[in-house]
PDB file of C-alpha atoms in Angstrom:
ATOM      1  CA  UNK P   1     -13.349  50.620  37.355  1.00  0.00           C
ATOM      2  CA  UNK P   2     -12.019  53.971  36.252  1.00  0.00           C
ATOM      3  CA  UNK P   3      -9.421  53.886  39.016  1.00  0.00           C
ATOM      4  CA  UNK P   4      -8.262  50.466  37.975  1.00  0.00           C
ATOM      5  CA  UNK P   5      -8.069  51.459  34.342  1.00  0.00           C
ATOM      6  CA  UNK P   6      -6.259  54.730  34.952  1.00  0.00           C
ATOM      7  CA  UNK P   7      -3.810  53.419  37.493  1.00  0.00           C
ATOM      8  CA  UNK P   8      -1.594  51.689  34.928  1.00  0.00           C
ATOM      9  CA  UNK P   9      -1.204  54.673  32.609  1.00  0.00           C
ATOM     10  CA  UNK P  10       1.591  56.385  34.558  1.00  0.00           C
ATOM     11  CA  UNK P  11       3.499  53.100  34.930  1.00  0.00           C
ATOM     12  CA  UNK P  12       3.819  52.698  31.180  1.00  0.00           C
ATOM     13  CA  UNK P  13       4.881  56.331  30.842  1.00  0.00           C
ATOM     14  CA  UNK P  14       7.451  55.909  33.616  1.00  0.00           C
ATOM     15  CA  UNK P  15       8.983  52.883  31.910  1.00  0.00           C
ATOM     16  CA  UNK P  16       9.336  54.796  28.658  1.00  0.00           C
ATOM     17  CA  UNK P  17      10.951  57.644  30.550  1.00  0.00           C
ATOM     18  CA  UNK P  18      13.471  55.294  32.146  1.00  0.00           C
ATOM     19  CA  UNK P  19      14.267  53.768  28.734  1.00  0.00           C
ATOM     20  CA  UNK P  20      14.787  57.255  27.292  1.00  0.00           C
ATOM     21  CA  UNK P  21      17.033  58.208  30.197  1.00  0.00           C
ATOM     22  CA  UNK P  22      19.058  55.046  29.624  1.00  0.00           C
ATOM     23  CA  UNK P  23      19.522  55.966  25.971  1.00  0.00           C
ATOM     24  CA  UNK P  24      20.626  59.460  26.974  1.00  0.00           C
ATOM     25  CA  UNK P  25      23.083  58.031  29.488  1.00  0.00           C
ATOM     26  CA  UNK P  26      24.543  55.668  26.865  1.00  0.00           C
ATOM     27  CA  UNK P  27      24.890  58.558  24.412  1.00  0.00           C
ATOM     28  CA  UNK P  28      26.698  60.692  27.003  1.00  0.00           C
ATOM     29  CA  UNK P  29      29.070  57.852  27.844  1.00  0.00           C
ATOM     30  CA  UNK P  30      29.736  57.326  24.150  1.00  0.00           C
ATOM     31  CA  UNK P  31      30.512  61.004  23.704  1.00  0.00           C
ATOM     32  CA  UNK P  32      33.011  60.901  26.550  1.00  0.00           C
ATOM     33  CA  UNK P  33      34.748  57.908  24.974  1.00  0.00           C
ATOM     34  CA  UNK P  34      34.804  59.548  21.542  1.00  0.00           C
ATOM     35  CA  UNK P  35      36.239  62.754  23.061  1.00  0.00           C
ATOM     36  CA  UNK P  36      38.998  60.774  24.767  1.00  0.00           C
ATOM     37  CA  UNK P  37      39.875  58.958  21.536  1.00  0.00           C
ATOM     38  CA  UNK P  38      39.747  62.074  19.383  1.00  0.00           C
ATOM     39  CA  UNK P  39      42.893  63.561  20.949  1.00  0.00           C
ATOM     40  CA  UNK P  40      44.906  60.441  20.111  1.00  0.00           C
ATOM     41  CA  UNK P  41      43.515  60.353  16.578  1.00  0.00           C
ATOM     42  CA  UNK P  42      44.430  64.001  16.047  1.00  0.00           C
ATOM     43  CA  UNK P  43      47.997  63.322  17.186  1.00  0.00           C
ATOM     44  CA  UNK P  44      48.248  60.311  14.878  1.00  0.00           C
ATOM     45  CA  UNK P  45      46.985  62.336  11.898  1.00  0.00           C
ATOM     46  CA  UNK P  46      49.434  65.129  12.738  1.00  0.00           C
ATOM     47  CA  UNK P  47      52.273  62.594  12.883  1.00  0.00           C
ATOM     48  CA  UNK P  48      51.272  61.135   9.514  1.00  0.00           C
ATOM     49  CA  UNK P  49      51.045  64.562   7.885  1.00  0.00           C
ATOM     50  CA  UNK P  50      54.440  65.535   9.340  1.00  0.00           C
ATOM     51  CA  UNK P  51      56.035  62.369   7.956  1.00  0.00           C
ATOM     52  CA  UNK P  52      54.526  62.992   4.518  1.00  0.00           C
ATOM     53  CA  UNK P  53      55.632  66.647   4.516  1.00  0.00           C
ATOM     54  CA  UNK P  54      59.161  65.755   5.604  1.00  0.00           C
ATOM     55  CA  UNK P  55      59.426  63.062   2.920  1.00  0.00           C
ATOM     56  CA  UNK P  56      58.271  65.519   0.249  1.00  0.00           C
ATOM     57  CA  UNK P  57      60.932  68.000   1.409  1.00  0.00           C
ATOM     58  CA  UNK P  58      63.586  65.270   1.216  1.00  0.00           C
ATOM     59  CA  UNK P  59      62.414  64.383  -2.285  1.00  0.00           C
ATOM     60  CA  UNK P  60      62.791  68.041  -3.255  1.00  0.00           C
ATOM     61  CA  UNK P  61      66.307  68.317  -1.809  1.00  0.00           C
ATOM     62  CA  UNK P  62      67.412  65.064  -3.413  1.00  0.00           C
ATOM     63  CA  UNK P  63      65.827  66.099  -6.704  1.00  0.00           C
ATOM     64  CA  UNK P  64      67.870  69.292  -6.975  1.00  0.00           C
ATOM     65  CA  UNK P  65      71.130  67.665  -5.816  1.00  0.00           C
ATOM     66  CA  UNK P  66      71.656  63.970  -6.417  1.00  0.00           C
ATOM     67  CA  UNK P  67      69.018  63.386  -9.071  1.00  0.00           C
ATOM     68  CA  UNK P  68      70.256  66.312 -11.140  1.00  0.00           C
ATOM     69  CA  UNK P  69      73.857  65.138 -10.870  1.00  0.00           C
ATOM     70  CA  UNK P  70      72.795  61.610 -11.783  1.00  0.00           C
ATOM     71  CA  UNK P  71      70.839  62.859 -14.800  1.00  0.00           C
ATOM     72  CA  UNK P  72      73.667  65.139 -15.967  1.00  0.00           C
ATOM     73  CA  UNK P  73      76.364  62.475 -15.666  1.00  0.00           C
ATOM     74  CA  UNK P  74      77.597  61.077 -18.994  1.00  0.00           C
ATOM     75  CA  UNK P  75      79.637  58.208 -17.506  1.00  0.00           C
ATOM     76  CA  UNK P  76      76.756  55.765 -17.481  1.00  0.00           C
ATOM     77  CA  UNK P  77      78.166  52.531 -18.912  1.00  0.00           C
ATOM     78  CA  UNK P  78      80.252  50.190 -16.767  1.00  0.00           C
ATOM     79  CA  UNK P  79      83.186  48.217 -18.115  1.00  0.00           C
ATOM     80  CA  UNK P  80      86.723  47.197 -17.160  1.00  0.00           C
ATOM     81  CA  UNK P  81      89.942  49.041 -17.849  1.00  0.00           C
ATOM     82  CA  UNK P  82      93.586  48.055 -17.955  1.00  0.00           C
ATOM     83  CA  UNK P  83      96.013  50.346 -16.114  1.00  0.00           C
ATOM     84  CA  UNK P  84      98.779  51.481 -18.489  1.00  0.00           C
ATOM     85  CA  UNK P  85     100.586  54.155 -16.521  1.00  0.00           C
ATOM     86  CA  UNK P  86     100.320  55.656 -13.040  1.00  0.00           C
ATOM     87  CA  UNK P  87     102.766  58.367 -12.007  1.00  0.00           C
ATOM     88  CA  UNK P  88     103.052  61.747 -10.307  1.00  0.00           C
ATOM     89  CA  UNK P  89     103.542  64.337 -13.025  1.00  0.00           C
ATOM     90  CA  UNK P  90     103.259  67.695 -11.277  1.00  0.00           C
ATOM     91  CA  UNK P  91     102.615  69.643  -8.097  1.00  0.00           C
ATOM     92  CA  UNK P  92      99.438  71.724  -7.920  1.00  0.00           C
ATOM     93  CA  UNK P  93      99.069  74.776  -5.725  1.00  0.00           C
ATOM     94  CA  UNK P  94      96.216  74.786  -3.224  1.00  0.00           C
ATOM     95  CA  UNK P  95      95.054  76.684  -0.135  1.00  0.00           C
ATOM     96  CA  UNK P  96      93.961  75.423   3.281  1.00  0.00           C
ATOM     97  CA  UNK P  97      92.261  77.091   6.217  1.00  0.00           C
ATOM     98  CA  UNK P  98      94.370  77.994   9.239  1.00  0.00           C
ATOM     99  CA  UNK P  99      91.623  79.619  11.284  1.00  0.00           C
ATOM    100  CA  UNK P 100      88.926  82.235  11.038  1.00  0.00           C
ATOM    101  CA  UNK P 101      89.499  84.211   7.821  1.00  0.00           C
ATOM    102  CA  UNK P 102      92.993  82.721   7.551  1.00  0.00           C
ATOM    103  CA  UNK P 103      94.173  80.898   4.437  1.00  0.00           C
ATOM    104  CA  UNK P 104      97.626  79.595   3.590  1.00  0.00           C
ATOM    105  CA  UNK P 105      99.034  78.097   0.416  1.00  0.00           C
ATOM    106  CA  UNK P 106     100.381  74.606  -0.045  1.00  0.00           C
ATOM    107  CA  UNK P 107     100.847  71.993  -2.772  1.00  0.00           C
ATOM    108  CA  UNK P 108      99.599  68.519  -3.561  1.00  0.00           C
ATOM    109  CA  UNK P 109     101.040  65.960  -6.004  1.00  0.00           C
ATOM    110  CA  UNK P 110      99.065  65.364  -9.190  1.00  0.00           C
ATOM    111  CA  UNK P 111      98.711  61.645  -9.863  1.00  0.00           C
ATOM    112  CA  UNK P 112      97.957  60.966 -13.524  1.00  0.00           C
ATOM    113  CA  UNK P 113      96.616  57.554 -14.551  1.00  0.00           C
ATOM    114  CA  UNK P 114      96.044  56.322 -18.090  1.00  0.00           C
ATOM    115  CA  UNK P 115      93.981  53.229 -18.820  1.00  0.00           C
ATOM    116  CA  UNK P 116      92.856  51.246 -21.842  1.00  0.00           C
ATOM    117  CA  UNK P 117      89.113  50.688 -22.156  1.00  0.00           C
ATOM    118  CA  UNK P 118      88.658  46.971 -22.789  1.00  0.00           C
ATOM    119  CA  UNK P 119      85.452  47.342 -24.801  1.00  0.00           C
ATOM    120  CA  UNK P 120      86.972  49.649 -27.422  1.00  0.00           C
ATOM    121  CA  UNK P 121      90.718  49.758 -26.783  1.00  0.00           C
ATOM    122  CA  UNK P 122      90.748  53.554 -26.395  1.00  0.00           C
ATOM    123  CA  UNK P 123      93.410  55.061 -24.141  1.00  0.00           C
ATOM    124  CA  UNK P 124      91.722  57.391 -21.654  1.00  0.00           C
ATOM    125  CA  UNK P 125      92.589  59.259 -18.518  1.00  0.00           C
ATOM    126  CA  UNK P 126      91.233  57.798 -15.261  1.00  0.00           C
ATOM    127  CA  UNK P 127      89.609  59.947 -12.553  1.00  0.00           C
ATOM    128  CA  UNK P 128      88.525  58.827  -9.125  1.00  0.00           C
ATOM    129  CA  UNK P 129      84.950  60.200  -9.281  1.00  0.00           C
ATOM    130  CA  UNK P 130      82.901  63.166 -10.477  1.00  0.00           C
ATOM    131  CA  UNK P 131      84.327  65.498  -7.840  1.00  0.00           C
ATOM    132  CA  UNK P 132      87.923  64.769  -8.866  1.00  0.00           C
ATOM    133  CA  UNK P 133      86.946  65.234 -12.512  1.00  0.00           C
ATOM    134  CA  UNK P 134      85.382  68.635 -11.751  1.00  0.00           C
ATOM    135  CA  UNK P 135      88.218  69.774  -9.471  1.00  0.00           C
ATOM    136  CA  UNK P 136      91.104  68.860 -11.768  1.00  0.00           C
ATOM    137  CA  UNK P 137      90.515  66.596 -14.778  1.00  0.00           C
ATOM    138  CA  UNK P 138      94.279  66.099 -15.225  1.00  0.00           C
ATOM    139  CA  UNK P 139      94.711  64.383 -11.846  1.00  0.00           C
ATOM    140  CA  UNK P 140      93.305  61.029 -10.791  1.00  0.00           C
ATOM    141  CA  UNK P 141      92.775  62.052  -7.172  1.00  0.00           C
ATOM    142  CA  UNK P 142      92.646  65.488  -5.537  1.00  0.00           C
ATOM    143  CA  UNK P 143      93.489  65.181  -1.824  1.00  0.00           C
ATOM    144  CA  UNK P 144      92.385  67.647   0.782  1.00  0.00           C
ATOM    145  CA  UNK P 145      94.880  70.482   0.926  1.00  0.00           C
ATOM    146  CA  UNK P 146      97.084  70.283   4.004  1.00  0.00           C
ATOM    147  CA  UNK P 147     100.134  71.988   5.423  1.00  0.00           C
ATOM    148  CA  UNK P 148     102.219  68.800   5.422  1.00  0.00           C
ATOM    149  CA  UNK P 149     103.141  68.056   1.802  1.00  0.00           C
ATOM    150  CA  UNK P 150     104.928  64.830   2.766  1.00  0.00           C
ATOM    151  CA  UNK P 151     101.728  63.270   4.119  1.00  0.00           C
ATOM    152  CA  UNK P 152      99.815  64.064   0.953  1.00  0.00           C
ATOM    153  CA  UNK P 153     102.645  62.738  -1.221  1.00  0.00           C
ATOM    154  CA  UNK P 154     102.769  59.451   0.718  1.00  0.00           C
ATOM    155  CA  UNK P 155      99.013  59.014   0.388  1.00  0.00           C
ATOM    156  CA  UNK P 156      99.053  59.657  -3.363  1.00  0.00           C
ATOM    157  CA  UNK P 157     102.057  57.361  -3.819  1.00  0.00           C
ATOM    158  CA  UNK P 158     100.218  54.586  -1.964  1.00  0.00           C
ATOM    159  CA  UNK P 159      97.242  54.975  -4.321  1.00  0.00           C
ATOM    160  CA  UNK P 160      99.569  54.772  -7.316  1.00  0.00           C
ATOM    161  CA  UNK P 161     101.144  51.545  -6.078  1.00  0.00           C
ATOM    162  CA  UNK P 162      97.735  49.956  -5.519  1.00  0.00           C
ATOM    163  CA  UNK P 163      96.642  50.836  -9.034  1.00  0.00           C
ATOM    164  CA  UNK P 164      99.802  49.276 -10.450  1.00  0.00           C
ATOM    165  CA  UNK P 165      99.154  46.098  -8.467  1.00  0.00           C
ATOM    166  CA  UNK P 166      95.592  45.791  -9.798  1.00  0.00           C
ATOM    167  CA  UNK P 167      95.987  45.932 -13.547  1.00  0.00           C
ATOM    168  CA  UNK P 168      92.279  45.403 -14.233  1.00  0.00           C
ATOM    169  CA  UNK P 169      89.959  47.918 -12.567  1.00  0.00           C
ATOM    170  CA  UNK P 170      86.247  48.633 -13.058  1.00  0.00           C
ATOM    171  CA  UNK P 171      85.495  51.914 -14.787  1.00  0.00           C
ATOM    172  CA  UNK P 172      82.582  53.978 -16.096  1.00  0.00           C
ATOM    173  CA  UNK P 173      82.794  55.519 -19.532  1.00  0.00           C
ATOM    174  CA  UNK P 174      80.786  57.765 -21.825  1.00  0.00           C
ATOM    175  CA  UNK P 175      78.978  55.620 -24.428  1.00  0.00           C
ATOM    176  CA  UNK P 176      78.803  58.654 -26.733  1.00  0.00           C
ATOM    177  CA  UNK P 177      82.635  58.884 -26.662  1.00  0.00           C
ATOM    178  CA  UNK P 178      82.486  62.626 -26.042  1.00  0.00           C
ATOM    179  CA  UNK P 179      84.721  62.476 -22.953  1.00  0.00           C
ATOM    180  CA  UNK P 180      88.421  61.643 -22.946  1.00  0.00           C
ATOM    181  CA  UNK P 181      88.297  60.278 -19.384  1.00  0.00           C
ATOM    182  CA  UNK P 182      86.682  57.479 -17.415  1.00  0.00           C
ATOM    183  CA  UNK P 183      85.688  57.204 -13.753  1.00  0.00           C
ATOM    184  CA  UNK P 184      86.763  54.603 -11.229  1.00  0.00           C
ATOM    185  CA  UNK P 185      83.647  55.092  -9.073  1.00  0.00           C
ATOM    186  CA  UNK P 186      80.432  57.095  -9.352  1.00  0.00           C
ATOM    187  CA  UNK P 187      79.188  59.245  -6.505  1.00  0.00           C
ATOM    188  CA  UNK P 188      75.656  59.304  -7.865  1.00  0.00           C
ATOM    189  CA  UNK P 189      75.123  55.819  -9.231  1.00  0.00           C
ATOM    190  CA  UNK P 190      71.986  53.719  -9.167  1.00  0.00           C
ATOM    191  CA  UNK P 191      72.846  52.258  -5.768  1.00  0.00           C
ATOM    192  CA  UNK P 192      73.374  55.669  -4.189  1.00  0.00           C
ATOM    193  CA  UNK P 193      70.129  56.976  -5.686  1.00  0.00           C
ATOM    194  CA  UNK P 194      68.221  53.920  -4.432  1.00  0.00           C
ATOM    195  CA  UNK P 195      69.541  54.248  -0.883  1.00  0.00           C
ATOM    196  CA  UNK P 196      68.865  57.997  -0.896  1.00  0.00           C
ATOM    197  CA  UNK P 197      65.246  57.559  -2.001  1.00  0.00           C
ATOM    198  CA  UNK P 198      64.547  54.513   0.169  1.00  0.00           C
ATOM    199  CA  UNK P 199      64.013  56.274   3.501  1.00  0.00           C
ATOM    200  CA  UNK P 200      61.888  59.170   2.162  1.00  0.00           C
ATOM    201  CA  UNK P 201      59.716  56.591   0.421  1.00  0.00           C
ATOM    202  CA  UNK P 202      59.353  54.617   3.657  1.00  0.00           C
ATOM    203  CA  UNK P 203      58.363  57.787   5.509  1.00  0.00           C
ATOM    204  CA  UNK P 204      55.829  58.712   2.831  1.00  0.00           C
ATOM    205  CA  UNK P 205      54.270  55.238   2.857  1.00  0.00           C
ATOM    206  CA  UNK P 206      54.299  55.138   6.670  1.00  0.00           C
ATOM    207  CA  UNK P 207      52.600  58.519   6.990  1.00  0.00           C
ATOM    208  CA  UNK P 208      49.980  57.539   4.418  1.00  0.00           C
ATOM    209  CA  UNK P 209      49.278  54.267   6.248  1.00  0.00           C
ATOM    210  CA  UNK P 210      48.917  56.050   9.594  1.00  0.00           C
ATOM    211  CA  UNK P 211      46.357  58.502   8.199  1.00  0.00           C
ATOM    212  CA  UNK P 212      44.520  55.714   6.346  1.00  0.00           C
ATOM    213  CA  UNK P 213      44.330  53.567   9.496  1.00  0.00           C
ATOM    214  CA  UNK P 214      43.014  56.480  11.571  1.00  0.00           C
ATOM    215  CA  UNK P 215      40.354  57.262   8.957  1.00  0.00           C
ATOM    216  CA  UNK P 216      39.388  53.585   8.761  1.00  0.00           C
ATOM    217  CA  UNK P 217      39.114  53.420  12.548  1.00  0.00           C
ATOM    218  CA  UNK P 218      36.904  56.494  12.585  1.00  0.00           C
ATOM    219  CA  UNK P 219      34.657  55.056   9.872  1.00  0.00           C
ATOM    220  CA  UNK P 220      34.313  51.717  11.685  1.00  0.00           C
ATOM    221  CA  UNK P 221      33.611  53.531  14.969  1.00  0.00           C
ATOM    222  CA  UNK P 222      30.821  55.593  13.382  1.00  0.00           C
ATOM    223  CA  UNK P 223      29.396  52.480  11.717  1.00  0.00           C
ATOM    224  CA  UNK P 224      29.402  50.528  14.990  1.00  0.00           C
ATOM    225  CA  UNK P 225      27.797  53.467  16.794  1.00  0.00           C
ATOM    226  CA  UNK P 226      25.008  53.652  14.236  1.00  0.00           C
ATOM    227  CA  UNK P 227      24.370  49.911  14.426  1.00  0.00           C
ATOM    228  CA  UNK P 228      24.356  50.018  18.230  1.00  0.00           C
ATOM    229  CA  UNK P 229      21.976  52.978  18.223  1.00  0.00           C
ATOM    230  CA  UNK P 230      19.561  51.122  15.937  1.00  0.00           C
ATOM    231  CA  UNK P 231      19.731  48.033  18.144  1.00  0.00           C
ATOM    232  CA  UNK P 232      19.166  50.017  21.344  1.00  0.00           C
ATOM    233  CA  UNK P 233      16.248  51.913  19.808  1.00  0.00           C
ATOM    234  CA  UNK P 234      14.625  48.702  18.558  1.00  0.00           C
ATOM    235  CA  UNK P 235      15.142  46.995  21.935  1.00  0.00           C
ATOM    236  CA  UNK P 236      13.644  49.927  23.845  1.00  0.00           C
ATOM    237  CA  UNK P 237      10.628  50.049  21.516  1.00  0.00           C
ATOM    238  CA  UNK P 238      10.164  46.285  21.872  1.00  0.00           C
ATOM    239  CA  UNK P 239      10.303  46.501  25.666  1.00  0.00           C
ATOM    240  CA  UNK P 240       7.885  49.423  25.698  1.00  0.00           C
ATOM    241  CA  UNK P 241       5.417  47.591  23.442  1.00  0.00           C
ATOM    242  CA  UNK P 242       5.661  44.435  25.553  1.00  0.00           C
ATOM    243  CA  UNK P 243       5.143  46.419  28.715  1.00  0.00           C
ATOM    244  CA  UNK P 244       2.100  48.151  27.211  1.00  0.00           C
ATOM    245  CA  UNK P 245       0.630  44.802  26.193  1.00  0.00           C
ATOM    246  CA  UNK P 246       1.181  43.396  29.663  1.00  0.00           C
ATOM    247  CA  UNK P 247      -0.323  46.468  31.293  1.00  0.00           C
ATOM    248  CA  UNK P 248      -3.356  46.337  28.973  1.00  0.00           C
ATOM    249  CA  UNK P 249      -3.865  42.646  29.754  1.00  0.00           C
ATOM    250  CA  UNK P 250      -3.726  43.217  33.498  1.00  0.00           C
ATOM    251  CA  UNK P 251      -6.046  46.208  33.179  1.00  0.00           C
ATOM    252  CA  UNK P 252      -8.616  44.242  31.170  1.00  0.00           C
ATOM    253  CA  UNK P 253      -8.533  41.392  33.665  1.00  0.00           C
ATOM    254  CA  UNK P 254      -9.079  43.707  36.601  1.00  0.00           C
ATOM    255  CA  UNK P 255     -11.743  45.645  34.696  1.00  0.00           C
ATOM    256  CA  UNK P 256     -13.726  42.464  33.934  1.00  0.00           C
ATOM    257  CA  UNK P 257     -13.731  41.086  37.512  1.00  0.00           C
ATOM    258  CA  UNK P 258     -16.448  43.432  38.980  1.00  0.00           C
ATOM    259  CA  UNK P 259     -18.692  42.715  35.989  1.00  0.00           C
ATOM    260  CA  UNK P 260     -18.660  38.976  36.788  1.00  0.00           C
ATOM    261  CA  UNK P 261     -19.540  39.733  40.444  1.00  0.00           C
ATOM    262  CA  UNK P 262     -22.565  41.839  39.517  1.00  0.00           C
ATOM    263  CA  UNK P 263     -23.827  39.104  37.223  1.00  0.00           C
TER     264      UNK P 263
END
């Protein structure tokens, strides 16, 4: 009777040991998978951080260049102007590069354009953009200094003829009426600012989304691992309890058989 009762004890212990070994094996396999995925997640996070850092640097560069010029510009209101006069009034001296540490002098024609602002009727001088206004406010357009004066004169004369053909031109003026000139085009208008800030914003949003998706994937992976661990632990405990009940039932049946024989 003792032999029958004690023979099933090691079987139950062996089953529990096999269940524990299975859990250990599953944990080791899970660790290998997590280790393989971790390298890709680290690269993705590094890519997202690099995109965010690069976008911040672009914001800084644009902030000290285009945004400052846009904020400092006084020609903010758009209107239409009527061309009154367009003619070459003078020749301005300039210098051009002829090689390493070599500079030579030349001249370019100064095209002066006067327009009438349609909103107020004021007669103002027209400049091509902010750069032309800063370089020489007396001239509509400042060409790149070259050796051939004839080429520059032909180019300026062509611009003058086009302005005479188009009597009505768009222009930007100072609403405070502090400037005696208007601009034909703006280098740092709203459209230029929008296009300059569009790509850094896309990079910043893209980098943020990459990091957020990696973190979400990690959270879901940990959550699934915890749920799977709870399920495996509950299943192993259920199987162990069922096996113990079956072993106890078999043991009681075999223990009771000799008693019936003696009776």
